[in-house]
Tab-separated table of C-alpha atoms and ligand atoms in Angstrom:
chain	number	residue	atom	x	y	z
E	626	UNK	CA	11.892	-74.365	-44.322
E	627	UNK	CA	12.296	-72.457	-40.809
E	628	UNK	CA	8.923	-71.289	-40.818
E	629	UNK	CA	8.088	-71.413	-37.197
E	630	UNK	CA	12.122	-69.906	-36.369
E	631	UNK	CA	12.190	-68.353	-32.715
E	632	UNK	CA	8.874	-69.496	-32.069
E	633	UNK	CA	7.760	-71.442	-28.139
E	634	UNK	CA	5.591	-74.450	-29.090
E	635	UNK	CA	3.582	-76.540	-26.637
E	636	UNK	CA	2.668	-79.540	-27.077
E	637	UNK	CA	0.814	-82.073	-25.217
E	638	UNK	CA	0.930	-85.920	-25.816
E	639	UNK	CA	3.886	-85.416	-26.897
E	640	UNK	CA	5.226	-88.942	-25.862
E	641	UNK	CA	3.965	-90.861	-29.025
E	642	UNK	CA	1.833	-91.251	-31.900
E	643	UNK	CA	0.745	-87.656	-33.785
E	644	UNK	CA	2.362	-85.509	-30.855
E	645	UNK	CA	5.914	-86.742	-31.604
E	646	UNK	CA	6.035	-86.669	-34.900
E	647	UNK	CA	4.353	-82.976	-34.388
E	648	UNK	CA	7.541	-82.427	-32.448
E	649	UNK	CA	9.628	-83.016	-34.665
E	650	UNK	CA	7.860	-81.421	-37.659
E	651	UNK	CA	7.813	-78.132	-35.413
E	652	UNK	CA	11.587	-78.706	-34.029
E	653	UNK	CA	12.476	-78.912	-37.607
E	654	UNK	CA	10.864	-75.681	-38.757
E	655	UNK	CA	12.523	-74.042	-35.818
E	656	UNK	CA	10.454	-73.457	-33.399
E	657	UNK	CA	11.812	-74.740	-29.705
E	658	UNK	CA	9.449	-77.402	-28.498
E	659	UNK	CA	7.940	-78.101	-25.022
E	660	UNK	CA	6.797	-81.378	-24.911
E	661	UNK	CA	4.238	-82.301	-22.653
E	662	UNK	CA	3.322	-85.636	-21.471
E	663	UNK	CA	1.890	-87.379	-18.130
E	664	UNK	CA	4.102	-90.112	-19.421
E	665	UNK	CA	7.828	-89.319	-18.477
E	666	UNK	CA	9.899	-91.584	-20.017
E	667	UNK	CA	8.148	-91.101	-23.276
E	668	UNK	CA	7.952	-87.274	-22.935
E	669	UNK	CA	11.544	-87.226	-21.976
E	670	UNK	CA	12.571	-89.031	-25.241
E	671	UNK	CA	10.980	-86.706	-26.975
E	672	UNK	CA	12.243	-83.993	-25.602
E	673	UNK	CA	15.633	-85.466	-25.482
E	674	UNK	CA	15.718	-86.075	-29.288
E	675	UNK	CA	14.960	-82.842	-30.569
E	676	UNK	CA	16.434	-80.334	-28.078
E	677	UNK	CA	13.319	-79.487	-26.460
E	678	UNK	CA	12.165	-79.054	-23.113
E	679	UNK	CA	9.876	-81.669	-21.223
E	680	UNK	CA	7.231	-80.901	-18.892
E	681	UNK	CA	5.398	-83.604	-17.144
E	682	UNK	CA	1.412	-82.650	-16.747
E	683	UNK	CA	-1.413	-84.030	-16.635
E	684	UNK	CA	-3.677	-81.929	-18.755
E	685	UNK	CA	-6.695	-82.759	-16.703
E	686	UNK	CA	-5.302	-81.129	-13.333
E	687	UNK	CA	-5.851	-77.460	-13.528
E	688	UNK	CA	-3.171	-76.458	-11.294
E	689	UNK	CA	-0.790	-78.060	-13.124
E	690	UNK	CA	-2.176	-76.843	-16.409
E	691	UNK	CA	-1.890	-73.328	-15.542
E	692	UNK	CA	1.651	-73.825	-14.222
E	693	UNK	CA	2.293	-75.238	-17.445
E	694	UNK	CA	1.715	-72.471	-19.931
E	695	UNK	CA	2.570	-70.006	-16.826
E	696	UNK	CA	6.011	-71.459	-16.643
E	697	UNK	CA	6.764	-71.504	-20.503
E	698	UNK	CA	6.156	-67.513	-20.401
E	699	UNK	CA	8.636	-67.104	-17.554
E	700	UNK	CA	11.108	-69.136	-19.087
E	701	UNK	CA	11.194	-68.143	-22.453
E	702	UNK	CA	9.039	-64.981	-22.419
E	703	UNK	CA	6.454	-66.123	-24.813
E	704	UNK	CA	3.707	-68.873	-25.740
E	705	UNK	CA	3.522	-68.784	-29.577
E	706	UNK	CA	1.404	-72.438	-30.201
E	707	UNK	CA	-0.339	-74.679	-28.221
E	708	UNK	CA	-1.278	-77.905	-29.804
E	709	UNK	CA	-3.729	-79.208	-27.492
E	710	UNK	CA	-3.286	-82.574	-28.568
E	711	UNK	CA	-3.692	-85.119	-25.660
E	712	UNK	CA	-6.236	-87.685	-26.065
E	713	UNK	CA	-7.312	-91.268	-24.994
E	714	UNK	CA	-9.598	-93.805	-26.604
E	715	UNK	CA	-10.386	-96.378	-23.776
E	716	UNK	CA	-11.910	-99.992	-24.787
E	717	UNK	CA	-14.614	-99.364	-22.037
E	718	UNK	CA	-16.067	-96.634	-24.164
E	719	UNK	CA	-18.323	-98.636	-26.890
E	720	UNK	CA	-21.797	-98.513	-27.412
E	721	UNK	CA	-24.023	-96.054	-24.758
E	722	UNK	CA	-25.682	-99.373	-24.144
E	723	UNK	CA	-22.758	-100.645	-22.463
E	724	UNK	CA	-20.925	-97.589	-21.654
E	725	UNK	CA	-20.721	-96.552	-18.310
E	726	UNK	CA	-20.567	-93.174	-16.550
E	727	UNK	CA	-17.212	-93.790	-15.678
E	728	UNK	CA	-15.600	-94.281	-18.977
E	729	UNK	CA	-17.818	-91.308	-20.144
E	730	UNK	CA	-16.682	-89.059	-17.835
E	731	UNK	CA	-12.667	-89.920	-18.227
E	732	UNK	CA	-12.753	-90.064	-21.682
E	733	UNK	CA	-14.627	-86.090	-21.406
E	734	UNK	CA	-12.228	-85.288	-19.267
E	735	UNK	CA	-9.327	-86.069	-21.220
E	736	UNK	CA	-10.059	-85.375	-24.685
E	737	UNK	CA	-12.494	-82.071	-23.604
E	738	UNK	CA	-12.298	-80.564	-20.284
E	739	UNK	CA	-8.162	-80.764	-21.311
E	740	UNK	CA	-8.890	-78.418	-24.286
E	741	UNK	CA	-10.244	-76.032	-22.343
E	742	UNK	CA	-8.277	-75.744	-19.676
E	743	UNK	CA	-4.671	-75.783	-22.559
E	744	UNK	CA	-6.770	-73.122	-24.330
E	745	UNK	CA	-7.946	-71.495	-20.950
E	746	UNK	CA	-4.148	-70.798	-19.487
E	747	UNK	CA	-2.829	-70.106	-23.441
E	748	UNK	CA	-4.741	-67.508	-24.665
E	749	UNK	CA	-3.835	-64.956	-22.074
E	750	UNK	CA	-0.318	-64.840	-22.742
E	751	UNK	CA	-1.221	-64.815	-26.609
E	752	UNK	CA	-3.181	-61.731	-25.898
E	753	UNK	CA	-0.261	-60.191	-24.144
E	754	UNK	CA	1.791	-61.067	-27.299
E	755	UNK	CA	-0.994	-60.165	-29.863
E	756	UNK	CA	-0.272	-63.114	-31.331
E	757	UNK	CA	-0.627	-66.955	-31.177
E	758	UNK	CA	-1.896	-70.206	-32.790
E	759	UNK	CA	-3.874	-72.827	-31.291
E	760	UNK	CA	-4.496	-75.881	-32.856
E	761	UNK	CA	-7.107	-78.634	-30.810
E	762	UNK	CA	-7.314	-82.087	-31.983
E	763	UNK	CA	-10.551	-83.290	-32.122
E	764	UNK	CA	-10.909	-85.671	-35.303
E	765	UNK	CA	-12.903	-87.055	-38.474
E	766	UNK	CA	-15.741	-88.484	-36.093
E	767	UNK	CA	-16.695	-85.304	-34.524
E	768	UNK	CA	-18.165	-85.189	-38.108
E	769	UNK	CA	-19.446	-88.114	-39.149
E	770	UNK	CA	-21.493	-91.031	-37.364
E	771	UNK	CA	-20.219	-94.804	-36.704
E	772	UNK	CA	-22.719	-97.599	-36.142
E	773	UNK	CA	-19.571	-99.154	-34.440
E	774	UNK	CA	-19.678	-96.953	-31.935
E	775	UNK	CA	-17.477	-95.416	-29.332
E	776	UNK	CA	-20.085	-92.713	-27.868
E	777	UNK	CA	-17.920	-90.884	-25.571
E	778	UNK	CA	-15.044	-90.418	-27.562
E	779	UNK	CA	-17.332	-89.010	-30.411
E	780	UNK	CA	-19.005	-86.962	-28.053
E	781	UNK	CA	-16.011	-85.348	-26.151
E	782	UNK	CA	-14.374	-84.341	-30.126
E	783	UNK	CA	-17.774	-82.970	-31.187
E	784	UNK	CA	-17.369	-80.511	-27.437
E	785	UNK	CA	-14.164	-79.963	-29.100
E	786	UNK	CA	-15.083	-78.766	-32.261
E	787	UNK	CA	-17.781	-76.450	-30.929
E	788	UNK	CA	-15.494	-74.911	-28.439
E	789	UNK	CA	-12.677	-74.426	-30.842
E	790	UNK	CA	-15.081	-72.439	-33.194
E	791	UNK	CA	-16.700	-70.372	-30.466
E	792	UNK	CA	-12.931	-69.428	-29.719
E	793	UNK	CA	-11.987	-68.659	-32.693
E	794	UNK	CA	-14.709	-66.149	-33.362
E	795	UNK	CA	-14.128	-64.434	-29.979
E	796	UNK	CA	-10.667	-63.883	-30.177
E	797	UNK	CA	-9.857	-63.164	-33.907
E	798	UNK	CA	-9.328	-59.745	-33.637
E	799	UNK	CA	-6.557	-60.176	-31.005
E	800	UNK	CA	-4.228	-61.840	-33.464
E	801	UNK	CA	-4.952	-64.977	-32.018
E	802	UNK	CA	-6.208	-68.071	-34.458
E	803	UNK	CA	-7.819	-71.097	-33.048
E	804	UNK	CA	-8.223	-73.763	-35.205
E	805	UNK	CA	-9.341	-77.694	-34.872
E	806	UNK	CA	-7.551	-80.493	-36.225
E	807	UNK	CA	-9.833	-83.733	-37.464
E	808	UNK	CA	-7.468	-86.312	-38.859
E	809	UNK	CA	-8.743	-89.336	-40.075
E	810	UNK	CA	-7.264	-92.868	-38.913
E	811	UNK	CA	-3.637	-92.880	-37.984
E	812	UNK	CA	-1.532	-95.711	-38.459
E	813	UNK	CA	-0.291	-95.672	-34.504
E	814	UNK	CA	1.308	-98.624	-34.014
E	815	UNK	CA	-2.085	-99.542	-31.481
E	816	UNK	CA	-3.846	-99.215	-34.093
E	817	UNK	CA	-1.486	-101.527	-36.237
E	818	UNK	CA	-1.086	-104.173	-33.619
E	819	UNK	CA	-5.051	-104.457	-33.235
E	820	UNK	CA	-5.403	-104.677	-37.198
E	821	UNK	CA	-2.577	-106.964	-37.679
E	822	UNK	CA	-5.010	-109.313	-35.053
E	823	UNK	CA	-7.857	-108.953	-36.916
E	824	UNK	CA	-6.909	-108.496	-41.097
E	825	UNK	CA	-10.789	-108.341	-41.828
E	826	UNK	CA	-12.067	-105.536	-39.428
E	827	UNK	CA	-8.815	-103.713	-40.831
E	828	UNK	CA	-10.155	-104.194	-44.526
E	829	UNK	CA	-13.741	-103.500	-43.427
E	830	UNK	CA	-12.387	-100.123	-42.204
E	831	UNK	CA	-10.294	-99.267	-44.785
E	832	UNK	CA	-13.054	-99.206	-47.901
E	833	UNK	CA	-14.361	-96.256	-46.215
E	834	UNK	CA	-10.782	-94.591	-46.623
E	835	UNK	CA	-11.017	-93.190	-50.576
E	836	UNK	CA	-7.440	-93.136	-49.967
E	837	UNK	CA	-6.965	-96.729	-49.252
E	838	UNK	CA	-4.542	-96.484	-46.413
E	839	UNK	CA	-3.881	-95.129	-42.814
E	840	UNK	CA	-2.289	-91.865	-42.517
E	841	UNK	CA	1.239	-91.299	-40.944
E	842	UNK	CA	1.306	-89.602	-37.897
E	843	UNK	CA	4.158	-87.105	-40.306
E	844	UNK	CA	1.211	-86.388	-42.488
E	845	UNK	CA	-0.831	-84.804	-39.783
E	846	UNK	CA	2.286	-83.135	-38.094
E	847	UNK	CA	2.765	-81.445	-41.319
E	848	UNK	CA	-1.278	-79.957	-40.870
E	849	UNK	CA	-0.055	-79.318	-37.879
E	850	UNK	CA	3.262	-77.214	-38.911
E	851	UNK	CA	0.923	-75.304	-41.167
E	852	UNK	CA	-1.574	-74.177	-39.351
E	853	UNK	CA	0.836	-73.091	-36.532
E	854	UNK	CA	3.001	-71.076	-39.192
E	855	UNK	CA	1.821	-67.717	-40.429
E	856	UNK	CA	0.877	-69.584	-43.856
E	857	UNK	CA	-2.438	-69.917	-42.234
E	858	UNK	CA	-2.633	-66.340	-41.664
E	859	UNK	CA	-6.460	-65.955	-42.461
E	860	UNK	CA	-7.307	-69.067	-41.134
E	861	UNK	CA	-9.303	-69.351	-37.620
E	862	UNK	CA	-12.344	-71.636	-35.833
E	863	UNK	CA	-11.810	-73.873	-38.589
E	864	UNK	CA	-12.475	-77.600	-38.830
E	865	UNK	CA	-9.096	-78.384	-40.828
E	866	UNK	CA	-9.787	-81.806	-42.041
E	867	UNK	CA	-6.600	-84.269	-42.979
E	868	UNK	CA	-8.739	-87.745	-43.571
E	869	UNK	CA	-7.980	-89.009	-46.405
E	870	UNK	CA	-10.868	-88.225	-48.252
E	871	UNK	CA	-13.333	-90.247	-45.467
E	872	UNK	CA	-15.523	-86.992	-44.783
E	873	UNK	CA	-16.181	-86.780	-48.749
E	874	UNK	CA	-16.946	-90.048	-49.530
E	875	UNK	CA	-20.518	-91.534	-49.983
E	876	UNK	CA	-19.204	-95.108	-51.665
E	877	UNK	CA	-15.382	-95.531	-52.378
E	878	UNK	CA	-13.566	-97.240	-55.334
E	879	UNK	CA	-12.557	-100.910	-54.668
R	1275	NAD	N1	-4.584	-92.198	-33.875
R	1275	NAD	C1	-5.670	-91.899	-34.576
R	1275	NAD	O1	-6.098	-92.652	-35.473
R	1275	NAD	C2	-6.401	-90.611	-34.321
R	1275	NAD	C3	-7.370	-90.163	-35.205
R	1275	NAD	C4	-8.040	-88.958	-34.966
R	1275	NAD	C5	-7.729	-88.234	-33.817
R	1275	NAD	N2	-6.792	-88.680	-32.940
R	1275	NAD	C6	-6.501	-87.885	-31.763
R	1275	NAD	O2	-5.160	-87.439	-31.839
R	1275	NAD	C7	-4.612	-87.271	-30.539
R	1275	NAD	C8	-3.324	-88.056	-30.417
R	1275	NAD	O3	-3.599	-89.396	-30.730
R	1275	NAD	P1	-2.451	-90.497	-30.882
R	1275	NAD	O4	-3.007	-91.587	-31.694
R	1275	NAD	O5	-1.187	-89.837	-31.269
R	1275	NAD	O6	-2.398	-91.015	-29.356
R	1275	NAD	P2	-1.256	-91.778	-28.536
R	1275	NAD	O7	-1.966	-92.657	-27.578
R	1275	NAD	O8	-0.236	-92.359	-29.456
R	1275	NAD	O9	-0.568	-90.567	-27.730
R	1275	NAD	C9	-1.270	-89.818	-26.797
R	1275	NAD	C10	-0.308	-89.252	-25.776
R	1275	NAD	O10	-1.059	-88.485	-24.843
R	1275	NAD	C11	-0.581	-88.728	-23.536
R	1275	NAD	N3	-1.662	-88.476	-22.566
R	1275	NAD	C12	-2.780	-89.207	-22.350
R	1275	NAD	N4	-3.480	-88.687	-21.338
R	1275	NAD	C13	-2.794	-87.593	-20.907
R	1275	NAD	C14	-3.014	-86.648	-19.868
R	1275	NAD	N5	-4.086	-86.723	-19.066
R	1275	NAD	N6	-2.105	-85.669	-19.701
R	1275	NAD	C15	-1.012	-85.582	-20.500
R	1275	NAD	N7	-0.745	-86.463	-21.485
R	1275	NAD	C16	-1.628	-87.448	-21.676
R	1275	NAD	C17	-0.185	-90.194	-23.565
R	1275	NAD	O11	0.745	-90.489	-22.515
R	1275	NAD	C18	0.418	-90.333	-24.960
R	1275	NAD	O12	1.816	-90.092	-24.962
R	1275	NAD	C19	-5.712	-87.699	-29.566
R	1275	NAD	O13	-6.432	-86.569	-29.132
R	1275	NAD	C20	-6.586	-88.598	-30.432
R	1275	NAD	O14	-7.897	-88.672	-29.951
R	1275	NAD	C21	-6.111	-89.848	-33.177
């Protein structure tokens, strides 16, 4: 299906994991893809495999943020998505007993202050257009609380949540939907490699899955594809969950 034919996608963290196979869910569906990384080998590959364009940014420098979205206009006239999707998880973020500002304030500034910059230098050229979808990744624990806890990281997807919805709201009569993405675990290989260490914390994890399983990075690309297409016409400053079942579980089946 060429749902998203003719259409300029951004994407950041595009390099690996749930941006790549985004890219190549949206470069499928036809829309050309710009694929943003501060990695440049990585973003480069991706780029290089599906015809798109790579742009190397880090989506915590302003500057370069606005000459990101900026230069996609003047190259190919229009900004149609932004899929504001760049994100860390550092080990120094744990508990807030052992936490320290620093880690707090990278891990803000990557997974928040990033959002609202991407959605800061988007949304004018969407408004010029009349048109646009963003989609902001935040994920299933901006919802729900861990006792194994990672405090900034929950934190900075909660600021993203609340900032997609205020968004949303303000700008839904421009044509412009802003939306939030929580997926549930993702079966990266990181996250493979540290559960392939350690079989038990996997299974520990995985009874709170209803599903039983990881997702696929493809199954949240295809969220992705959807809410970017104009299949999700009516939908905006929505928490669009993809998790397995997680958020709807109180006990799971063994
Ligand atoms: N993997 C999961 O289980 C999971 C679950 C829920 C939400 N998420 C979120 O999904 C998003 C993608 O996760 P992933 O697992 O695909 O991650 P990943 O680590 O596989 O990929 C992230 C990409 O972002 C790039 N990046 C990091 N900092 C950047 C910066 N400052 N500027 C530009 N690019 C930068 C990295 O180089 C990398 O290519 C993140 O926001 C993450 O928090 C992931």
């Amino acid at each position: 299906m060429e749902r998203l034919a003719g259409r300029v996608a951004v994407v950041t963290g595009a390099g690996s994991g749930i941006g790549l196979a985004t890219v190549r869910r949206l470069s499928a569906e036809g829309a050309l893809a710009v694929c943003v990384d501060v990695n440049e080998d990585a973003g480069k590959a991706a780029a290089d495999e599906v015809g798109g364009e790579f742009v190397r940014c880090d989506v915590t420098d302003e500057e370069a943020v606005r000459a990101l979205f900026d230069g996609v206009a003047e190259r190919h006239g229009r900004v149609d998505i932004a899929f504001n999707n760049a994100g860390i998880s550092p080990p120094d973020d744990d508990s807030i007993l052992v936490t320290g500002l620093d880690a707090w304030e990278r891990v803000i500034k990557v997974n928040t202050t990033s959002v609202f910059l991407c959605c800061k230098y988007a949304i004018p050229h969407m408004q010029r257009q009349g048109k646009g979808s963003i989609i902001n990744t935040a994920s299933f624990v901006a919802l729900m609380g861990a006792a194994t806890s990672q405090i900034a990281y929950t934190a900075s997807k909660g600021g993203v949540l609340a900032l997609t919805r205020e968004l949303g709201v303000q700008f839904a009569r421009e044509g412009i939907r802003i939306n939030a993405l929580c997926p549930g675990p993702v079966a990266t290989p990181l996250l493979l490699e540290l559960f392939a260490k350690d079989p038990e914390r996997a299974a520990r994890r995985l009874v709170h899955v209803p599903m039983g399983r990881f997702a696929q990075p493809e199954e949240i690309a295809a969220a992705v594809a959807f809410l970017a297409s104009d299949d999700a016409s009516f939908m905006t400053a929505a928490q669009f969950v993809v998790d397995g079942g997680i958020t709807g579980a109180y006990v799971t089946p063994l």
